[in-house]
Short mmCIF file of C-alpha atoms in Angstrom, two decimals:
data_model
loop_
_atom_site.label_atom_id
_atom_site.label_comp_id
_atom_site.label_asym_id
_atom_site.label_seq_id
_atom_site.Cartn_x
_atom_site.Cartn_y
_atom_site.Cartn_z
CA UNK A 138 0.00 0.00 0.00
CA UNK A 139 2.92 2.32 0.56
CA UNK A 140 3.30 4.87 -2.19
CA UNK A 141 6.19 7.25 -2.78
CA UNK A 142 9.50 6.56 -1.16
CA UNK A 143 9.98 8.19 2.24
CA UNK A 144 13.18 10.22 2.11
CA UNK A 145 14.62 13.63 2.90
CA UNK A 146 16.87 15.40 5.38
CA UNK A 147 15.36 13.71 8.47
CA UNK A 148 14.89 10.33 6.81
CA UNK A 149 16.86 8.57 9.56
CA UNK A 150 14.68 9.95 12.35
CA UNK A 151 11.40 9.53 10.46
CA UNK A 152 10.52 6.21 8.87
CA UNK A 153 7.45 5.40 6.80
CA UNK A 154 4.23 3.88 8.09
CA UNK A 155 5.73 0.41 7.77
CA UNK A 156 3.13 -2.25 8.54
CA UNK A 157 1.09 -0.02 10.86
CA UNK A 158 -2.66 -0.55 10.65
CA UNK A 159 -5.50 0.66 12.89
CA UNK A 160 -5.62 -2.91 14.23
CA UNK A 161 -2.16 -2.21 15.78
CA UNK A 162 -4.01 -0.02 18.29
CA UNK A 163 -5.64 -3.21 19.71
CA UNK A 164 -8.54 -1.27 21.31
CA UNK A 165 -11.86 -1.30 19.40
CA UNK A 166 -13.01 2.06 18.10
CA UNK A 167 -16.36 3.58 18.94
CA UNK A 168 -18.32 5.81 16.59
CA UNK A 169 -18.47 9.38 17.93
CA UNK A 170 -20.83 12.21 17.01
CA UNK A 171 -19.42 14.68 14.45
CA UNK A 172 -19.82 18.38 15.31
CA UNK A 173 -20.64 21.05 12.74
CA UNK A 174 -19.54 24.64 12.30
CA UNK A 175 -19.99 27.06 14.01
CA UNK A 176 -18.99 24.83 16.96
CA UNK A 177 -16.11 26.63 18.75
CA UNK A 178 -13.89 23.51 18.95
CA UNK A 179 -13.50 23.70 15.16
CA UNK A 180 -11.99 27.18 15.38
CA UNK A 181 -9.46 26.51 18.16
CA UNK A 182 -5.89 25.39 17.57
CA UNK A 183 -5.80 21.87 19.01
CA UNK A 184 -3.27 20.71 21.64
CA UNK A 185 -0.30 18.45 21.04
CA UNK A 186 -0.85 14.95 22.36
CA UNK A 187 1.19 12.14 23.85
CA UNK A 188 0.78 9.55 21.08
CA UNK A 189 1.35 6.69 23.57
CA UNK A 190 -1.27 7.86 26.08
CA UNK A 191 -4.27 5.57 26.55
CA UNK A 192 -6.78 8.32 25.66
CA UNK A 193 -4.87 9.14 22.44
CA UNK A 194 -4.95 5.49 21.38
CA UNK A 195 -8.69 5.31 22.08
CA UNK A 196 -9.25 8.60 20.20
CA UNK A 197 -7.31 7.24 17.21
CA UNK A 198 -9.43 4.09 17.15
CA UNK A 199 -12.62 6.15 17.48
CA UNK A 200 -11.63 8.44 14.60
CA UNK A 201 -11.08 5.43 12.33
CA UNK A 202 -14.40 3.87 13.42
CA UNK A 203 -16.29 7.13 12.84
CA UNK A 204 -14.59 7.71 9.47
CA UNK A 205 -15.51 4.18 8.34
CA UNK A 206 -19.22 4.55 9.07
CA UNK A 207 -19.42 7.96 7.34
CA UNK A 208 -20.12 7.55 3.61
CA UNK A 209 -17.56 9.31 1.40
CA UNK A 210 -15.44 10.37 4.39
CA UNK A 211 -11.72 10.31 3.50
CA UNK A 212 -10.43 11.99 6.66
CA UNK A 213 -11.55 12.96 10.14
CA UNK A 214 -9.78 15.13 12.69
CA UNK A 215 -10.23 15.05 16.48
CA UNK A 216 -11.78 18.57 16.61
CA UNK A 217 -14.56 17.22 14.38
CA UNK A 218 -15.59 14.84 17.15
CA UNK A 219 -15.34 17.66 19.68
CA UNK A 220 -11.82 16.92 20.96
CA UNK A 221 -9.16 19.66 20.76
CA UNK A 222 -6.29 17.26 20.07
CA UNK A 223 -3.84 17.15 17.18
CA UNK A 224 -4.89 13.73 15.91
CA UNK A 225 -6.54 12.78 12.63
CA UNK A 226 -7.37 9.74 10.54
CA UNK A 227 -7.08 9.57 6.74
CA UNK A 228 -8.05 6.93 4.20
CA UNK A 229 -8.39 7.82 0.52
CA UNK A 230 -8.37 4.16 -0.61
CA UNK A 231 -10.58 3.66 -3.62
CA UNK A 232 -11.09 7.37 -4.25
CA UNK A 233 -10.94 8.04 -7.99
CA UNK A 234 -8.71 11.09 -7.54
CA UNK A 235 -6.13 9.31 -5.34
CA UNK A 236 -2.77 8.48 -6.92
CA UNK A 237 -0.36 7.71 -4.08
CA UNK A 238 -2.10 6.24 -1.06
CA UNK A 239 -1.09 4.83 2.28
CA UNK A 240 -4.31 3.02 3.26
CA UNK A 241 -5.89 3.81 6.62
CA UNK A 242 -3.64 5.64 9.06
CA UNK A 243 -3.79 7.98 12.04
CA UNK A 244 -1.23 10.69 12.75
CA UNK A 245 -0.60 12.65 15.95
CA UNK A 246 1.03 16.10 16.07
CA UNK A 247 1.41 16.11 12.29
CA UNK A 248 2.98 19.03 10.46
CA UNK A 249 3.70 19.90 6.85
CA UNK A 250 7.43 20.02 6.14
CA UNK A 251 7.34 20.43 2.35
CA UNK A 252 4.49 21.64 0.15
CA UNK A 253 4.82 22.25 -3.58
CA UNK A 254 2.84 22.16 -6.85
CA UNK A 255 -0.21 24.09 -5.73
CA UNK A 256 -3.47 23.23 -7.41
CA UNK A 257 -7.07 24.33 -6.91
CA UNK A 258 -9.73 21.75 -6.12
CA UNK A 259 -13.26 21.51 -4.72
CA UNK A 260 -13.52 20.43 -1.07
CA UNK A 261 -16.30 19.48 1.26
CA UNK A 262 -16.23 18.73 4.98
CA UNK A 263 -18.42 16.66 7.31
CA UNK A 264 -18.39 19.62 9.70
CA UNK A 265 -19.64 22.04 7.01
CA UNK A 266 -22.25 19.72 5.52
CA UNK A 267 -24.15 22.19 3.34
CA UNK A 268 -21.27 23.95 1.55
CA UNK A 269 -18.29 23.14 -0.64
CA UNK A 270 -15.46 25.45 -1.73
CA UNK A 271 -12.54 25.87 -4.10
CA UNK A 272 -9.24 25.66 -2.21
CA UNK A 273 -5.68 25.73 -3.46
CA UNK A 274 -3.54 23.00 -1.90
CA UNK A 275 -0.09 21.56 -2.47
CA UNK A 276 -0.35 18.47 -4.68
CA UNK A 277 3.09 17.28 -3.58
CA UNK A 278 3.48 17.04 0.19
CA UNK A 279 5.80 15.83 2.91
CA UNK A 280 4.26 15.44 6.38
CA UNK A 281 5.85 14.35 9.64
CA UNK A 282 3.99 13.12 12.71
CA UNK A 283 3.77 10.37 15.30
CA UNK A 284 1.91 7.08 15.16
CA UNK A 285 -0.63 6.54 17.94
CA UNK A 286 0.25 3.61 20.15
CA UNK A 287 3.99 3.25 19.63
CA UNK A 288 4.62 7.00 19.23
CA UNK A 289 6.95 6.14 16.37
CA UNK A 290 7.86 9.25 14.33
CA UNK A 291 6.89 8.89 10.67
CA UNK A 292 7.33 10.82 7.47
CA UNK A 293 4.85 10.54 4.61
CA UNK A 294 5.59 11.64 1.08
CA UNK A 295 2.42 11.84 -0.94
CA UNK A 296 0.64 13.70 -3.71
CA UNK A 297 -2.70 14.52 -5.29
CA UNK A 298 -5.84 13.71 -3.37
CA UNK A 299 -4.14 12.16 -0.34
CA UNK A 300 -2.00 15.32 -0.04
CA UNK A 301 -5.18 17.42 -0.15
CA UNK A 302 -6.83 15.27 2.53
CA UNK A 303 -3.77 15.56 4.81
CA UNK A 304 -3.67 19.36 4.48
CA UNK A 305 -7.41 19.58 5.18
CA UNK A 306 -7.00 17.52 8.39
CA UNK A 307 -3.85 19.36 9.53
CA UNK A 308 -5.84 22.59 9.06
CA UNK A 309 -8.58 21.18 11.34
CA UNK A 310 -5.93 20.63 14.02
CA UNK A 311 -4.88 24.28 13.58
CA UNK A 312 -8.47 25.48 14.02
CA UNK A 313 -9.00 26.23 10.31
CA UNK A 314 -11.83 25.16 8.02
CA UNK A 315 -11.71 25.06 4.21
CA UNK A 316 -13.83 28.23 4.43
CA UNK A 317 -10.72 30.04 5.73
CA UNK A 318 -8.79 29.19 2.57
CA UNK A 319 -11.28 29.59 -0.28
CA UNK A 320 -10.09 31.44 -3.35
CA UNK A 321 -12.57 34.30 -3.57
CA UNK A 322 -16.00 35.79 -3.00
CA UNK A 323 -17.65 33.24 -5.31
CA UNK A 324 -15.65 30.16 -4.35
CA UNK A 325 -18.19 28.68 -1.91
CA UNK A 326 -21.16 26.71 -3.18
CA UNK A 327 -24.34 25.19 -1.76
CA UNK A 328 -23.72 21.46 -1.71
CA UNK A 329 -25.80 19.75 -4.37
CA UNK A 330 -24.66 16.12 -4.19
CA UNK A 331 -24.93 14.06 -1.02
CA UNK A 332 -23.49 10.59 -0.79
CA UNK B 41 -24.10 56.11 -25.34
CA UNK B 42 -26.58 55.44 -22.52
CA UNK B 43 -25.35 53.26 -19.71
CA UNK B 44 -28.04 51.53 -17.68
CA UNK B 45 -28.00 49.76 -14.34
CA UNK B 46 -30.71 47.08 -14.30
CA UNK B 47 -31.76 44.78 -11.49
CA UNK B 48 -34.18 41.91 -11.85
CA UNK B 49 -35.15 39.66 -8.97
CA UNK B 50 -37.90 37.13 -8.56
CA UNK B 51 -38.88 33.63 -7.55
CA UNK B 52 -36.57 31.28 -9.44
CA UNK B 53 -37.95 29.43 -12.45
CA UNK B 54 -36.39 28.20 -15.70
CA UNK B 55 -36.21 30.92 -18.36
CA UNK B 56 -35.64 34.15 -16.43
CA UNK B 57 -32.24 34.82 -18.01
CA UNK B 58 -33.50 33.98 -21.50
CA UNK B 59 -36.62 36.14 -21.08
CA UNK B 60 -34.74 39.21 -19.81
CA UNK B 61 -31.81 38.84 -22.22
CA UNK B 62 -34.24 38.48 -25.13
CA UNK B 63 -35.96 41.76 -24.23
CA UNK B 64 -32.60 43.53 -23.99
CA UNK B 65 -31.33 42.06 -27.25
CA UNK B 66 -34.50 43.09 -29.07
CA UNK B 67 -33.95 46.69 -27.95
CA UNK B 68 -30.29 46.66 -28.96
CA UNK B 69 -29.14 46.88 -25.33
CA UNK B 70 -25.62 45.52 -25.12
CA UNK B 71 -25.25 43.51 -21.93
CA UNK B 72 -21.76 44.30 -20.59
CA UNK B 73 -20.96 43.37 -16.96
CA UNK B 74 -23.47 41.29 -15.05
CA UNK B 75 -23.90 38.90 -12.17
CA UNK B 76 -26.78 36.47 -12.07
CA UNK B 77 -27.30 33.95 -9.31
CA UNK B 78 -29.86 32.14 -7.22
CA UNK B 79 -30.17 33.37 -3.66
CA UNK B 80 -32.32 31.20 -1.38
CA UNK B 81 -34.84 30.41 -4.12
CA UNK B 82 -34.84 33.91 -5.64
CA UNK B 83 -33.07 34.52 -8.91
CA UNK B 84 -31.18 37.84 -8.84
CA UNK B 85 -29.67 39.69 -11.80
CA UNK B 86 -27.57 42.84 -11.69
CA UNK B 87 -26.75 44.08 -15.16
CA UNK B 88 -24.94 46.97 -16.79
CA UNK B 89 -26.13 47.60 -20.35
CA UNK B 90 -25.38 50.18 -22.99
CA UNK B 91 -27.72 51.31 -25.73
CA UNK B 92 -31.32 52.42 -25.45
CA UNK B 93 -32.94 54.91 -23.08
CA UNK B 94 -33.94 53.77 -19.60
CA UNK B 95 -37.64 54.39 -20.16
CA UNK B 96 -37.65 52.19 -23.25
CA UNK B 97 -36.06 49.26 -21.39
CA UNK B 98 -38.35 49.74 -18.41
CA UNK B 99 -41.40 49.59 -20.68
CA UNK B 100 -40.11 46.49 -22.45
CA UNK B 101 -39.46 44.66 -19.14
CA UNK B 102 -42.86 45.64 -17.73
CA UNK B 103 -44.75 42.64 -19.22
CA UNK B 104 -42.32 40.26 -17.47
CA UNK B 105 -42.80 42.08 -14.18
CA UNK B 106 -46.56 42.30 -14.68
CA UNK B 107 -46.95 38.60 -13.91
CA UNK B 108 -46.04 39.51 -10.36
CA UNK B 109 -43.14 37.07 -10.13
CA UNK B 110 -40.33 39.44 -11.14
CA UNK B 111 -39.28 42.86 -9.93
CA UNK B 112 -37.24 44.90 -12.43
CA UNK B 113 -35.65 48.33 -12.04
CA UNK B 114 -33.81 50.35 -14.69
CA UNK B 115 -31.68 53.40 -13.97
CA UNK B 116 -29.47 55.53 -16.22
CA UNK B 117 -25.97 55.73 -14.73
CA UNK B 118 -22.85 57.74 -15.52
CA UNK B 119 -20.54 55.79 -17.83
CA UNK B 120 -16.91 55.12 -17.02
CA UNK B 121 -17.64 54.71 -13.34
CA UNK B 122 -14.58 52.53 -12.79
CA UNK B 123 -12.68 53.25 -9.58
CA UNK B 124 -8.91 52.91 -9.82
CA UNK B 125 -7.59 50.10 -7.56
CA UNK B 126 -6.50 51.31 -4.13
CA UNK B 127 -3.81 48.65 -3.75
CA UNK B 128 -3.37 44.91 -3.41
CA UNK B 129 -6.22 42.37 -3.59
CA UNK B 130 -7.07 40.31 -0.50
CA UNK B 131 -9.76 37.80 0.43
CA UNK B 132 -11.49 38.07 3.80
CA UNK B 133 -13.37 35.01 5.04
CA UNK B 134 -15.69 35.27 8.04
CA UNK B 135 -17.71 32.40 9.51
CA UNK B 136 -19.66 31.76 12.66
CA UNK B 137 -23.11 31.71 14.22
CA UNK B 138 -25.60 33.83 12.34
CA UNK B 139 -26.39 37.15 14.03
CA UNK B 140 -27.23 40.69 13.05
CA UNK B 141 -24.53 43.07 11.87
CA UNK B 142 -21.65 40.78 10.83
CA UNK B 143 -21.30 42.25 7.32
CA UNK B 144 -21.75 45.79 8.61
CA UNK B 145 -19.11 45.52 11.32
CA UNK B 146 -16.50 43.60 9.33
CA UNK B 147 -16.73 45.73 6.19
CA UNK B 148 -16.56 48.90 8.31
CA UNK B 149 -13.18 47.72 9.62
CA UNK B 150 -12.02 47.24 6.01
CA UNK B 151 -13.24 50.69 4.96
CA UNK B 152 -11.66 52.38 7.99
CA UNK B 153 -8.29 50.94 6.87
CA UNK B 154 -8.72 52.51 3.42
CA UNK B 155 -9.91 49.26 1.83
CA UNK B 156 -12.41 48.95 -1.00
CA UNK B 157 -14.69 45.90 -1.15
CA UNK B 158 -14.91 44.81 -4.79
CA UNK B 159 -16.90 41.59 -4.43
CA UNK B 160 -18.80 40.01 -1.58
CA UNK B 161 -21.08 37.05 -1.08
CA UNK B 162 -22.76 35.56 1.97
CA UNK B 163 -24.16 32.11 2.64
CA UNK B 164 -26.43 30.98 5.43
CA UNK B 165 -26.29 27.20 5.95
CA UNK B 166 -28.25 26.14 9.03
CA UNK B 167 -26.94 28.35 11.81
CA UNK B 168 -23.59 28.85 10.04
CA UNK B 169 -23.12 32.25 8.41
CA UNK B 170 -20.27 32.73 5.93
CA UNK B 171 -19.05 36.03 4.47
CA UNK B 172 -16.48 36.09 1.67
CA UNK B 173 -15.20 39.48 0.58
CA UNK B 174 -12.62 40.47 -1.97
CA UNK B 175 -11.05 43.74 -0.96
CA UNK B 176 -8.32 46.05 -2.24
CA UNK B 177 -6.08 47.31 0.53
CA UNK B 178 -3.54 50.13 0.53
CA UNK B 179 0.04 48.87 0.75
CA UNK B 180 1.26 48.16 4.28
CA UNK B 181 -2.07 48.10 6.13
CA UNK B 182 -2.74 44.35 6.10
CA UNK B 183 -0.87 43.45 9.30
CA UNK B 184 -2.55 46.01 11.53
CA UNK B 185 -5.86 45.39 9.79
CA UNK B 186 -5.71 41.69 10.71
CA UNK B 187 -5.51 42.64 14.41
CA UNK B 188 -8.52 44.94 14.09
CA UNK B 189 -10.49 42.31 12.17
CA UNK B 190 -9.74 39.74 14.88
CA UNK B 191 -10.89 42.13 17.63
CA UNK B 192 -14.16 42.90 15.83
CA UNK B 193 -14.71 39.22 14.99
CA UNK B 194 -14.17 38.30 18.66
CA UNK B 195 -16.82 40.86 19.68
CA UNK B 196 -19.22 39.26 17.20
CA UNK B 197 -18.27 35.70 18.19
CA UNK B 198 -17.14 34.81 14.64
CA UNK B 199 -13.87 33.75 12.99
CA UNK B 200 -11.99 35.78 10.38
CA UNK B 201 -9.03 35.21 8.08
CA UNK B 202 -7.47 37.69 5.66
CA UNK B 203 -5.22 36.36 2.89
CA UNK B 204 -3.67 37.86 -0.23
CA UNK B 205 -5.76 36.98 -3.27
CA UNK B 206 -4.14 34.45 -5.54
CA UNK B 207 -1.85 36.47 -7.81
CA UNK B 208 -1.45 33.79 -10.50
CA UNK B 209 -1.08 35.26 -13.97
CA UNK B 210 -0.81 32.89 -16.90
#
């Protein structure tokens, strides 16, 4: 499942996802309620977490469980389930726009370290269910973060739709919605298609 | 050459654009700049036309309005009303719980900094209110303006971001 090769200046300190799967967390995930804007938790910069802490591991499992029961959901950040923690789950498997993909994974304390090849694209969000918007994102991305459970530092190199999903979720952890990044006065649309 | 400012608004139905544009074309009114969109079930058109006299266009649109579903206004305006840009283009995004006065307060902050709003749209989705404004700002005011926008947004209980508009030229 691993896509582009993980490399770069900190390649020794940051490995790839390896054989990590949500099942590595051992605990079963529970589906949590998703909050919608204008809930204040969505506009607050979330806190760093201890990726090995029991509550972080449970949160990671819950994010995956909630993402899996939500049709069309390719990513879910902790603020979206009302928790101000820098944790998110992503899975773009099977999405027609995905090129490189890393399957289902959860990252803690993730940050963008390289972002290039900016492209506009239409985004929606489970927490802004009635609107979509045109947002410019890097289509080539390097992200570093920690795996929940082991706390192992990882580096992901990705592109296209998975890169967009990662930036969207990292924004959630910074208290930003896609609405904060839309291109202009006419770049937000009433959502017409529901899955 | 007459320049006319025309507004048409009414309950949305198929054919409004075709009906109005047909009337204008028949009169030789050249449709220059326009915006046409659906706002909460109403179709709204704002048009600038050149050509015939205002009274002639008003009379020609009257049958459309007479059905009671459309409201049309026609006004002669001074041509060449373009305002030179005051500086660099920015996009302001505001979102939060709907309440009175968000547009008024936030745009006043922009104006007080010497800014000129060139485009603005709002969306109400459930209780979420979104304002997107394109604004030209004098050079060097953006940093202090951001602080003032944040203070005003905090008073209103909404979020605001101000970013340079995408400068891509191809």
